[in-house]
Short mmCIF file of C-alpha atoms in Angstrom, two decimals:
data_model
loop_
_atom_site.label_atom_id
_atom_site.label_comp_id
_atom_site.label_asym_id
_atom_site.label_seq_id
_atom_site.Cartn_x
_atom_site.Cartn_y
_atom_site.Cartn_z
CA UNK A 1 116.03 182.09 49.33
CA UNK A 2 114.41 178.84 50.35
CA UNK A 3 115.36 175.89 48.17
CA UNK A 4 112.70 174.23 46.07
CA UNK A 5 112.19 170.70 44.84
CA UNK A 6 110.14 169.63 41.85
CA UNK A 7 106.77 168.16 42.77
CA UNK A 8 106.08 164.92 40.92
CA UNK A 9 102.70 163.83 42.30
CA UNK A 10 99.48 165.08 40.75
CA UNK A 11 97.06 167.41 42.52
CA UNK A 12 94.39 164.71 42.37
CA UNK A 13 96.60 162.45 44.50
CA UNK A 14 96.86 164.93 47.36
CA UNK A 15 94.60 165.57 50.33
CA UNK A 16 92.45 168.67 50.32
CA UNK A 17 94.61 170.64 52.77
CA UNK A 18 97.77 169.88 50.85
CA UNK A 19 96.07 170.63 47.54
CA UNK A 20 95.02 174.08 48.79
CA UNK A 21 98.56 174.78 49.89
CA UNK A 22 99.99 173.66 46.56
CA UNK A 23 97.50 175.74 44.59
CA UNK A 24 98.28 178.82 46.65
CA UNK A 25 101.98 178.25 46.19
CA UNK A 26 101.50 178.05 42.43
CA UNK A 27 99.48 181.27 42.42
CA UNK A 28 102.00 183.10 44.58
CA UNK A 29 104.99 181.60 42.70
CA UNK A 30 106.49 180.67 46.05
CA UNK A 31 106.45 184.30 47.16
CA UNK A 32 107.42 186.07 43.92
CA UNK A 33 103.81 187.12 43.34
CA UNK A 34 102.79 187.40 46.99
CA UNK A 35 102.31 191.18 46.84
CA UNK A 36 99.53 190.74 44.27
CA UNK A 37 97.34 188.69 46.64
CA UNK A 38 95.73 191.46 48.67
CA UNK A 39 93.47 189.19 50.73
CA UNK A 40 93.26 185.44 51.36
CA UNK A 41 90.31 184.09 53.32
CA UNK A 42 89.42 180.51 54.25
CA UNK A 43 85.65 179.91 54.46
CA UNK A 44 84.30 176.95 56.47
CA UNK A 45 82.10 174.22 55.09
CA UNK A 46 78.29 174.43 55.29
CA UNK A 47 76.09 171.43 56.04
CA UNK A 48 72.87 170.78 54.13
CA UNK A 49 69.46 171.57 55.62
CA UNK A 50 66.66 169.30 54.42
CA UNK A 51 62.87 169.58 54.43
CA UNK A 52 60.10 167.06 53.67
CA UNK A 53 58.44 166.99 50.27
CA UNK A 54 55.40 169.32 50.14
CA UNK A 55 52.15 167.40 50.62
CA UNK A 56 50.75 168.82 47.36
CA UNK A 57 53.62 167.56 45.14
CA UNK A 58 52.59 165.05 42.46
CA UNK A 59 53.54 161.57 43.74
CA UNK A 60 54.90 160.42 40.37
CA UNK A 61 57.11 163.52 40.26
CA UNK A 62 58.47 162.83 43.74
CA UNK A 63 59.19 159.25 42.65
CA UNK A 64 61.06 160.59 39.62
CA UNK A 65 63.24 162.77 41.83
CA UNK A 66 63.90 159.77 44.06
CA UNK A 67 65.01 157.88 40.95
CA UNK A 68 67.51 160.66 40.25
CA UNK A 69 68.90 160.45 43.79
CA UNK A 70 67.02 163.38 45.35
CA UNK A 71 65.60 161.83 48.51
CA UNK A 72 64.50 165.11 50.10
CA UNK A 73 64.58 168.74 48.96
CA UNK A 74 66.76 171.28 50.68
CA UNK A 75 64.95 173.71 52.93
CA UNK A 76 65.05 176.65 50.52
CA UNK A 77 63.73 174.48 47.69
CA UNK A 78 60.69 173.39 49.69
CA UNK A 79 60.06 176.93 50.98
CA UNK A 80 60.19 178.50 47.52
CA UNK A 81 58.18 175.72 45.87
CA UNK A 82 55.35 176.06 48.41
CA UNK A 83 55.24 179.85 48.01
CA UNK A 84 55.10 179.45 44.22
CA UNK A 85 52.35 176.84 44.52
CA UNK A 86 50.37 179.23 46.71
CA UNK A 87 50.51 181.84 43.96
CA UNK A 88 52.97 184.22 45.64
CA UNK A 89 55.52 186.22 43.63
CA UNK A 90 58.88 184.75 44.63
CA UNK A 91 62.46 186.03 44.55
CA UNK A 92 64.72 182.99 44.91
CA UNK A 93 68.24 184.17 45.74
CA UNK A 94 70.50 181.32 46.82
CA UNK A 95 73.96 180.31 45.66
CA UNK A 96 74.89 178.97 42.26
CA UNK A 97 74.39 175.23 42.12
CA UNK A 98 71.88 175.26 45.00
CA UNK A 99 69.14 173.57 43.00
CA UNK A 100 66.92 176.56 42.30
CA UNK A 101 65.42 174.76 39.29
CA UNK A 102 63.79 172.13 41.51
CA UNK A 103 61.98 174.91 43.39
CA UNK A 104 60.10 176.05 40.29
CA UNK A 105 59.84 172.80 38.30
CA UNK A 106 58.20 171.04 41.24
CA UNK A 107 55.07 173.28 41.24
CA UNK A 108 55.17 173.75 37.45
CA UNK A 109 55.14 170.01 36.71
CA UNK A 110 52.69 169.28 39.53
CA UNK A 111 50.27 171.74 37.92
CA UNK A 112 50.44 169.66 34.74
CA UNK A 113 50.43 166.20 36.30
CA UNK A 114 47.92 167.05 39.02
CA UNK A 115 48.59 167.55 42.76
CA UNK A 116 48.62 164.80 45.33
CA UNK A 117 45.18 163.50 46.28
CA UNK A 118 43.45 165.85 48.73
CA UNK A 119 46.07 168.59 48.34
CA UNK A 120 43.71 170.87 46.47
CA UNK A 121 44.37 173.42 43.78
CA UNK A 122 46.53 176.51 44.00
CA UNK A 123 44.91 179.81 44.89
CA UNK A 124 45.25 181.67 41.56
CA UNK A 125 43.57 178.95 39.53
CA UNK A 126 41.09 177.63 42.05
CA UNK A 127 38.11 178.80 39.96
CA UNK A 128 37.52 177.78 36.36
CA UNK A 129 35.27 180.50 35.08
CA UNK A 130 35.22 183.06 32.30
CA UNK A 131 37.95 182.96 29.69
CA UNK A 132 40.13 180.80 31.93
CA UNK A 133 37.75 177.85 31.65
CA UNK A 134 39.40 175.23 29.47
CA UNK A 135 37.25 172.12 29.64
CA UNK A 136 39.17 170.08 27.11
CA UNK A 137 40.94 173.33 26.34
CA UNK A 138 44.18 171.85 25.08
CA UNK A 139 42.42 169.34 22.87
CA UNK A 140 40.18 172.11 21.48
CA UNK A 141 43.19 174.26 20.75
CA UNK A 142 44.69 171.41 18.75
CA UNK A 143 41.72 171.15 16.40
CA UNK A 144 43.09 171.20 12.87
CA UNK A 145 46.68 170.57 14.02
CA UNK A 146 48.40 167.83 11.98
CA UNK A 147 48.70 165.58 15.02
CA UNK A 148 44.96 165.80 15.65
CA UNK A 149 44.21 164.38 12.20
CA UNK A 150 46.54 161.42 12.58
CA UNK A 151 49.60 163.01 10.95
CA UNK A 152 52.97 163.37 12.67
CA UNK A 153 53.65 166.51 14.70
CA UNK A 154 57.19 167.94 14.78
CA UNK A 155 59.18 165.83 17.25
CA UNK A 156 60.98 167.30 20.23
CA UNK A 157 64.32 165.49 20.73
CA UNK A 158 64.46 163.50 23.94
CA UNK A 159 60.72 163.58 24.64
CA UNK A 160 58.17 160.87 23.97
CA UNK A 161 55.72 161.33 21.11
CA UNK A 162 52.92 163.59 22.37
CA UNK A 163 49.61 161.89 23.09
CA UNK A 164 47.02 164.58 22.35
CA UNK A 165 44.20 162.37 23.53
CA UNK A 166 45.33 163.16 27.07
CA UNK A 167 44.37 166.36 28.83
CA UNK A 168 47.56 167.37 30.62
CA UNK A 169 45.75 169.66 33.01
CA UNK A 170 46.01 173.39 33.39
CA UNK A 171 49.20 175.10 34.26
CA UNK A 172 51.55 176.09 31.45
CA UNK A 173 54.92 177.57 32.37
CA UNK A 174 57.00 180.15 30.50
CA UNK A 175 60.71 180.00 31.31
CA UNK A 176 62.78 183.08 30.38
CA UNK A 177 66.59 183.26 30.40
CA UNK A 178 68.97 185.90 29.03
CA UNK A 179 70.68 183.43 26.66
CA UNK A 180 69.57 180.67 24.32
CA UNK A 181 72.30 178.41 25.72
CA UNK A 182 70.87 178.54 29.23
CA UNK A 183 67.38 177.69 27.95
CA UNK A 184 68.83 174.72 26.07
CA UNK A 185 70.65 173.56 29.21
CA UNK A 186 67.44 173.83 31.24
CA UNK A 187 65.56 171.81 28.63
CA UNK A 188 68.23 169.10 28.75
CA UNK A 189 67.95 168.94 32.56
CA UNK A 190 64.16 168.86 32.32
CA UNK A 191 64.34 166.00 29.83
CA UNK A 192 66.47 163.99 32.25
CA UNK A 193 63.79 164.50 34.89
CA UNK A 194 61.02 163.52 32.48
CA UNK A 195 62.92 160.39 31.50
CA UNK A 196 62.65 159.28 35.14
CA UNK A 197 58.87 159.79 35.12
CA UNK A 198 56.37 157.07 34.37
CA UNK A 199 55.89 157.16 30.55
CA UNK A 200 52.16 157.79 30.84
CA UNK A 201 52.87 160.87 32.99
CA UNK A 202 55.79 162.05 30.88
CA UNK A 203 53.59 162.19 27.76
CA UNK A 204 51.49 164.90 29.41
CA UNK A 205 54.49 167.23 29.76
CA UNK A 206 55.25 168.89 26.41
CA UNK A 207 58.35 171.07 26.79
CA UNK A 208 60.33 172.83 24.09
CA UNK A 209 62.58 175.80 23.48
CA UNK A 210 61.24 178.47 21.15
CA UNK A 211 63.41 181.38 20.02
CA UNK A 212 64.69 183.04 16.89
CA UNK A 213 66.39 179.83 15.77
CA UNK A 214 63.19 177.77 15.93
CA UNK A 215 61.77 176.79 12.55
CA UNK A 216 58.25 177.66 11.45
CA UNK A 217 56.79 174.16 11.80
CA UNK A 218 58.33 173.62 15.22
CA UNK A 219 57.06 177.04 16.31
CA UNK A 220 53.53 176.10 15.26
CA UNK A 221 53.87 172.91 17.29
CA UNK A 222 54.89 174.92 20.37
CA UNK A 223 52.03 177.38 19.89
CA UNK A 224 49.42 174.62 19.68
CA UNK A 225 50.74 171.98 22.07
CA UNK A 226 53.57 172.88 24.47
CA UNK A 227 52.78 173.47 28.12
CA UNK A 228 56.37 174.38 29.05
CA UNK A 229 58.03 176.92 26.76
CA UNK A 230 61.64 177.97 27.28
CA UNK A 231 62.65 181.21 25.57
CA UNK A 232 64.23 184.64 26.20
CA UNK A 233 62.94 188.20 26.72
CA UNK A 234 63.86 189.19 23.16
CA UNK A 235 61.59 186.53 21.65
CA UNK A 236 58.88 187.45 24.13
CA UNK A 237 59.08 191.10 23.04
CA UNK A 238 59.51 190.70 19.28
CA UNK A 239 57.34 187.68 18.56
CA UNK A 240 55.16 186.27 21.32
CA UNK A 241 53.55 189.43 22.66
CA UNK A 242 52.92 191.17 19.30
CA UNK A 243 51.48 187.91 17.95
CA UNK A 244 49.61 187.02 21.12
CA UNK A 245 46.55 185.80 19.19
CA UNK A 246 48.65 182.96 17.82
CA UNK A 247 49.75 182.21 21.39
CA UNK A 248 46.28 182.48 22.91
CA UNK A 249 46.25 178.83 23.93
CA UNK A 250 49.47 179.25 25.93
CA UNK A 251 48.36 182.56 27.46
CA UNK A 252 45.04 181.08 28.60
CA UNK A 253 46.92 178.25 30.28
CA UNK A 254 49.88 180.28 31.57
CA UNK A 255 50.25 179.88 35.29
CA UNK A 256 53.93 180.38 36.10
CA UNK A 257 56.57 182.66 34.60
CA UNK A 258 60.15 181.86 35.59
CA UNK A 259 62.78 184.55 35.05
CA UNK A 260 66.19 182.97 35.47
CA UNK A 261 69.46 184.86 36.02
CA UNK A 262 67.49 187.78 37.44
CA UNK A 263 70.68 189.76 38.13
CA UNK A 264 71.13 190.14 34.35
CA UNK A 265 68.14 192.44 34.07
CA UNK A 266 69.55 195.74 35.26
CA UNK A 267 70.21 199.14 33.78
CA UNK A 268 68.54 200.08 30.49
CA UNK A 269 68.15 196.43 29.52
CA UNK A 270 66.46 195.68 32.83
CA UNK A 271 64.08 198.62 32.36
CA UNK A 272 63.06 197.27 28.96
CA UNK A 273 62.56 193.74 30.30
CA UNK A 274 60.48 195.14 33.15
CA UNK A 275 58.07 196.76 30.69
CA UNK A 276 57.88 193.55 28.66
CA UNK A 277 57.00 191.52 31.77
CA UNK A 278 54.29 193.98 32.77
CA UNK A 279 52.79 193.74 29.28
CA UNK A 280 52.87 189.94 29.57
CA UNK A 281 51.04 190.12 32.91
CA UNK A 282 48.34 192.36 31.40
CA UNK A 283 47.84 189.99 28.47
CA UNK A 284 47.56 186.94 30.70
CA UNK A 285 45.05 188.78 32.85
CA UNK A 286 43.10 189.66 29.68
CA UNK A 287 42.97 186.02 28.58
CA UNK A 288 42.25 184.33 31.89
CA UNK A 289 41.16 187.02 34.31
CA UNK A 290 44.22 186.86 36.56
CA UNK A 291 47.97 187.51 36.18
CA UNK A 292 50.47 184.65 36.37
CA UNK A 293 52.78 183.82 39.26
CA UNK A 294 56.29 185.17 38.69
CA UNK A 295 59.49 183.54 39.96
CA UNK A 296 62.76 185.47 39.69
CA UNK A 297 65.85 183.37 40.36
CA UNK A 298 69.25 184.93 40.99
CA UNK A 299 72.42 184.03 42.80
CA UNK A 300 73.69 187.59 43.18
CA UNK A 301 71.22 190.06 44.61
CA UNK A 302 71.76 192.19 47.69
CA UNK A 303 68.03 192.90 48.14
CA UNK A 304 66.11 190.31 46.09
CA UNK A 305 62.62 191.37 47.22
CA UNK A 306 63.12 195.02 46.26
CA UNK A 307 64.89 194.13 42.99
CA UNK A 308 62.14 191.70 41.97
CA UNK A 309 59.43 194.17 42.96
CA UNK A 310 60.94 196.88 40.75
CA UNK A 311 61.24 194.43 37.87
CA UNK A 312 57.60 193.34 38.14
CA UNK A 313 56.08 196.69 39.10
CA UNK A 314 55.11 195.56 42.60
CA UNK A 315 55.92 196.63 46.15
CA UNK A 316 58.50 194.62 48.14
CA UNK A 317 55.76 193.46 50.51
CA UNK A 318 54.15 191.60 47.60
CA UNK A 319 57.27 189.50 47.01
CA UNK A 320 58.42 186.51 49.04
CA UNK A 321 62.24 186.46 49.22
CA UNK A 322 63.85 183.05 49.78
CA UNK A 323 67.48 183.63 50.71
CA UNK A 324 68.38 181.07 53.43
CA UNK A 325 70.49 178.60 51.47
CA UNK A 326 69.99 175.00 52.58
CA UNK A 327 72.46 173.45 50.13
CA UNK A 328 75.82 172.10 51.30
CA UNK A 329 79.13 173.75 50.54
CA UNK A 330 82.69 172.57 51.03
CA UNK A 331 85.52 174.55 52.54
CA UNK A 332 86.60 177.39 50.30
CA UNK A 333 89.66 179.57 50.02
CA UNK A 334 89.07 182.95 48.38
CA UNK A 335 91.89 185.11 47.04
CA UNK A 336 91.47 188.76 45.98
CA UNK A 337 94.15 189.55 43.43
CA UNK A 338 95.53 192.82 42.07
CA UNK A 339 97.72 192.84 38.92
CA UNK A 340 101.11 194.54 39.42
CA UNK A 341 102.14 197.94 38.14
CA UNK A 342 103.81 197.78 34.74
CA UNK A 343 106.83 199.66 36.08
CA UNK A 344 107.67 196.74 38.38
CA UNK A 345 107.79 194.12 35.61
CA UNK A 346 110.81 193.12 33.56
CA UNK A 347 108.78 192.03 30.55
CA UNK A 348 109.56 188.32 30.94
CA UNK A 349 106.38 186.45 31.86
CA UNK A 350 105.41 189.11 34.36
CA UNK A 351 108.15 188.59 36.97
CA UNK A 352 109.20 191.49 39.18
CA UNK A 353 112.24 193.34 37.92
CA UNK A 354 115.40 193.22 40.06
CA UNK A 355 115.00 196.96 40.70
CA UNK A 356 111.57 196.23 42.23
CA UNK A 357 112.91 193.50 44.49
CA UNK A 358 112.53 190.56 42.11
CA UNK A 359 115.05 187.90 41.10
CA UNK A 360 116.21 187.20 37.56
CA UNK A 361 114.97 183.66 36.70
CA UNK A 362 117.88 183.15 34.32
CA UNK A 363 120.42 183.95 37.04
CA UNK A 364 118.73 181.88 39.74
CA UNK A 365 117.30 178.51 38.59
CA UNK A 366 115.44 178.09 41.88
CA UNK A 367 112.96 180.72 40.62
CA UNK A 368 111.79 178.44 37.81
CA UNK A 369 108.00 178.96 37.81
CA UNK A 370 107.39 175.32 36.83
CA UNK A 371 108.75 174.05 40.14
CA UNK A 372 107.02 174.22 43.49
CA UNK A 373 108.24 174.29 47.04
CA UNK A 374 108.37 171.10 49.07
CA UNK A 375 105.25 171.08 51.25
CA UNK A 376 105.89 167.78 53.00
CA UNK A 377 106.42 169.41 56.40
CA UNK A 378 103.80 171.16 58.57
CA UNK A 379 105.96 174.29 58.78
CA UNK A 380 106.15 174.58 54.99
CA UNK A 381 102.41 174.04 54.67
CA UNK A 382 101.65 176.72 57.31
CA UNK A 383 104.00 179.17 55.60
CA UNK A 384 102.46 178.56 52.17
CA UNK A 385 98.89 179.05 53.37
CA UNK A 386 99.58 182.11 55.49
CA UNK A 387 98.01 185.33 54.27
CA UNK A 388 100.51 187.76 52.71
CA UNK A 389 101.39 190.95 54.58
CA UNK A 390 99.01 193.88 53.99
CA UNK A 391 99.84 196.20 51.10
CA UNK A 392 101.95 199.21 51.92
CA UNK A 393 99.05 201.64 51.64
CA UNK A 394 97.07 199.64 54.24
CA UNK A 395 99.99 199.61 56.66
CA UNK A 396 100.35 203.35 56.12
CA UNK A 397 96.82 204.09 57.22
CA UNK A 398 94.40 203.09 54.48
CA UNK A 399 93.23 204.16 51.09
CA UNK A 400 93.63 207.89 51.72
CA UNK A 401 97.35 207.41 52.44
CA UNK A 402 98.04 205.44 49.24
CA UNK A 403 100.62 206.94 46.94
CA UNK A 404 99.78 207.63 43.31
CA UNK A 405 100.05 204.49 41.20
CA UNK A 406 101.05 203.94 37.61
CA UNK A 407 99.21 201.81 35.06
CA UNK A 408 98.78 198.18 35.94
CA UNK A 409 99.17 195.05 33.91
CA UNK A 410 96.06 194.03 32.01
CA UNK A 411 93.79 191.41 33.52
CA UNK A 412 94.07 189.32 30.34
CA UNK A 413 97.86 189.09 30.58
CA UNK A 414 97.71 188.35 34.31
CA UNK A 415 95.11 185.59 33.93
CA UNK A 416 97.06 184.03 31.06
CA UNK A 417 100.22 183.86 33.18
CA UNK A 418 98.39 182.32 36.13
CA UNK A 419 96.53 179.86 33.93
CA UNK A 420 99.75 178.77 32.24
CA UNK A 421 101.38 178.14 35.62
CA UNK A 422 98.39 176.15 36.87
CA UNK A 423 98.05 174.03 33.73
CA UNK A 424 101.78 173.29 33.86
CA UNK A 425 101.29 172.20 37.47
CA UNK A 426 98.47 169.82 36.38
CA UNK A 427 95.78 171.81 38.23
CA UNK A 428 92.39 171.85 36.53
CA UNK A 429 91.30 175.46 36.36
CA UNK A 430 88.39 177.52 35.04
CA UNK A 431 89.22 181.07 33.95
CA UNK A 432 86.06 183.18 33.55
CA UNK A 433 86.11 186.31 31.37
CA UNK A 434 83.51 188.98 30.70
CA UNK A 435 83.42 188.61 26.91
CA UNK A 436 83.93 186.14 24.09
CA UNK A 437 86.92 188.11 22.88
CA UNK A 438 88.41 187.94 26.37
CA UNK A 439 88.05 184.16 26.46
CA UNK A 440 89.84 183.78 23.12
CA UNK A 441 92.57 186.23 24.16
CA UNK A 442 93.27 184.44 27.45
CA UNK A 443 93.38 181.02 25.75
CA UNK A 444 95.73 182.26 23.01
CA UNK A 445 98.07 184.02 25.44
CA UNK A 446 98.17 180.97 27.71
CA UNK A 447 99.09 178.68 24.83
CA UNK A 448 101.85 181.09 23.74
CA UNK A 449 103.34 181.09 27.24
CA UNK A 450 103.29 177.30 27.40
CA UNK A 451 104.80 177.02 23.92
CA UNK A 452 107.57 179.51 24.74
CA UNK A 453 108.61 177.35 27.68
CA UNK A 454 108.42 174.13 25.71
CA UNK A 455 105.55 172.71 27.71
CA UNK A 456 103.54 169.89 26.09
CA UNK A 457 100.07 170.83 27.38
CA UNK A 458 99.02 173.22 24.60
CA UNK A 459 96.07 171.04 23.59
CA UNK A 460 94.72 171.13 27.14
CA UNK A 461 93.99 174.88 26.97
CA UNK A 462 91.01 176.12 24.96
CA UNK A 463 88.36 178.82 24.84
CA UNK A 464 84.71 177.98 25.57
CA UNK A 465 82.13 180.58 24.60
CA UNK A 466 78.89 181.21 22.80
CA UNK A 467 79.07 181.38 19.02
CA UNK A 468 80.66 177.98 18.50
CA UNK A 469 78.85 175.32 16.51
CA UNK A 470 76.88 172.90 18.73
CA UNK A 471 79.22 170.03 17.89
CA UNK A 472 82.24 172.13 18.86
CA UNK A 473 80.75 172.99 22.24
CA UNK A 474 79.71 169.39 22.89
CA UNK A 475 83.25 168.27 22.08
CA UNK A 476 84.71 170.75 24.57
CA UNK A 477 82.21 169.62 27.21
CA UNK A 478 83.21 165.97 26.68
CA UNK A 479 86.85 166.96 27.10
CA UNK A 480 85.98 168.77 30.33
CA UNK A 481 84.19 165.75 31.75
CA UNK A 482 86.99 163.41 30.74
CA UNK A 483 89.67 165.64 32.25
CA UNK A 484 91.39 166.16 28.88
CA UNK A 485 90.84 169.92 29.05
CA UNK A 486 92.76 171.33 32.01
CA UNK A 487 92.49 175.08 31.46
CA UNK A 488 89.39 176.38 29.69
CA UNK A 489 89.09 180.15 29.36
CA UNK A 490 85.35 180.70 29.25
CA UNK A 491 82.52 183.15 29.37
CA UNK A 492 79.45 182.36 31.43
CA UNK A 493 78.28 180.20 28.55
CA UNK A 494 79.80 177.59 30.85
CA UNK A 495 77.47 178.24 33.77
CA UNK A 496 79.15 177.71 37.19
CA UNK A 497 75.88 176.11 38.30
CA UNK A 498 76.19 173.25 35.82
CA UNK A 499 77.13 170.58 38.33
CA UNK A 500 77.55 167.87 35.69
CA UNK A 501 80.50 169.80 34.24
CA UNK A 502 82.10 171.34 37.31
CA UNK A 503 81.45 169.47 40.56
CA UNK A 504 84.39 167.29 41.43
CA UNK A 505 86.45 168.35 38.41
CA UNK A 506 88.19 171.63 39.02
CA UNK A 507 90.58 172.71 41.73
CA UNK A 508 90.60 176.46 41.12
CA UNK A 509 88.44 179.16 39.52
CA UNK A 510 89.81 182.48 38.33
CA UNK A 511 87.33 185.29 37.73
CA UNK A 512 88.71 188.06 35.54
CA UNK A 513 87.40 191.44 36.76
CA UNK A 514 85.53 192.13 39.96
CA UNK A 515 81.76 191.80 39.63
CA UNK A 516 80.76 194.44 42.16
CA UNK A 517 77.32 192.96 42.92
CA UNK A 518 75.82 191.80 46.19
CA UNK A 519 76.25 188.07 46.66
CA UNK A 520 78.88 187.84 43.92
CA UNK A 521 80.94 185.23 45.75
CA UNK A 522 77.97 182.88 45.99
CA UNK A 523 77.16 183.53 42.35
CA UNK A 524 80.62 182.73 41.10
CA UNK A 525 81.45 179.81 43.30
CA UNK A 526 78.18 178.27 44.41
CA UNK A 527 77.32 175.75 47.05
CA UNK A 528 77.70 172.41 45.30
CA UNK A 529 81.20 172.97 43.96
CA UNK A 530 82.78 171.47 47.05
CA UNK A 531 85.80 170.15 45.15
CA UNK A 532 86.77 173.55 43.76
CA UNK A 533 89.17 174.34 46.53
CA UNK A 534 90.51 177.80 45.67
CA UNK A 535 88.64 180.68 44.06
CA UNK A 536 90.38 183.81 42.87
CA UNK A 537 88.87 187.17 41.93
CA UNK A 538 91.25 189.15 39.80
CA UNK A 539 90.54 192.87 39.68
CA UNK A 540 90.88 194.47 36.28
CA UNK A 541 90.62 198.15 35.41
CA UNK A 542 87.12 198.81 36.71
CA UNK A 543 87.31 201.58 39.34
CA UNK A 544 84.55 199.99 41.44
CA UNK A 545 86.51 196.76 41.52
CA UNK A 546 89.65 198.54 42.63
CA UNK A 547 87.73 200.30 45.39
CA UNK A 548 86.26 197.10 46.84
CA UNK A 549 89.33 194.92 46.45
CA UNK A 550 91.67 197.48 48.02
CA UNK A 551 89.36 198.30 50.91
#
């Protein structure tokens, strides 16, 4: 067996090529786990494609984006924003982290601030007649509200005090997401954008979340004043639509409906949400004579136009699909991983038993999993990054020739072992699970493995999931940004698209269980995460995952 030497330098001190090789060597345990990596593929980098700002965009909004470092939009952002502004139903399906939010906030905020001089109005709201006519509509709707009589309205953290003497223009937006956490994250990002606006313009944008956790007084404020409301389909179904008379001001102004994470609305849940959206469209048409413009954003959709059309009750021809991703992406290495059969393990940290061709770590110290091979020579680097040989069933002629298999190790145990190895090797890693319980289980198992081997990094492994107190989640996020948390086991409460937490921080992502959806690689790994060098999809017990990973 090839001799190994202990690596002393940190991953952050290595070049990208060497870091990929070292990460792969840690995953493969210098060959001891090579049979579990069924496929390894290196994906090239993708350059950004830019477009000019649309001529209708509000100048003060463009200036705000410039202040945040966005000199020009990417091509897909400009294409989607223009289609939305023209009143077309849009399915925006580009990778995670590709800036989909700019595509819908640009027309939504321009509708409030007013378009550029000479750009004209959008098609759906070009006429102000009938019930849609709101000359001074917002001010009229506020008659009798505490703020209108000189009292203090409920404050929205991070936003300037509303100035109700201003008419913010027509064009309210309803943002829907499957989770409260995502709506809160969107509001925080929107507040950062508004903070870059001129104060006189920012006072005209009144944005707030409104869901089951929102108090009565704050809810009344949203009903009477807000022109951007961030909520979820449950609140829309149980509260807003049944009580639509209390929300008449918003419904008369409603111009855009954004449905984020569109891939979440499938199956029975998706059928229910579809009916709720159609009811919303009928109510808006009742109040203002025309339905709103819908935007469905998703990073994992094989046929976004057809999916969006079914969700909204339209035909695919009525939906504009924006799928050409103009965002940049770094080089990526993708590994498809299959846990081993239980019969091949010796029960000690998942190593192969001697009967299955493994080596006893106690008898051979060179198999210590906390040491790595020496990659300081080109030959060693080439050997470490080479794809493993095909599984025996592939060499024998494919899936039909595969022999019957026994039960395999659980995905939780496999992820915990890999995460422990990576944390011990000082590699920042995200381990995504499908459930809150899975996140806690992976974190606990990883800490037990590190403790059993006397490793000091127990405090650098933690679970991140919904259900924690806000201060607990904020503390974990600070630890992520500071690099004090090396191995979080998380649900998608930690959205891969949150660039402020992920870009430039992590070297490897593990996804527990195969997703089995079109575009899943883009969804999980995104375009902006150029510093996440290796991504691994670990197949669990789902039959569809086994089918795709093996074939």
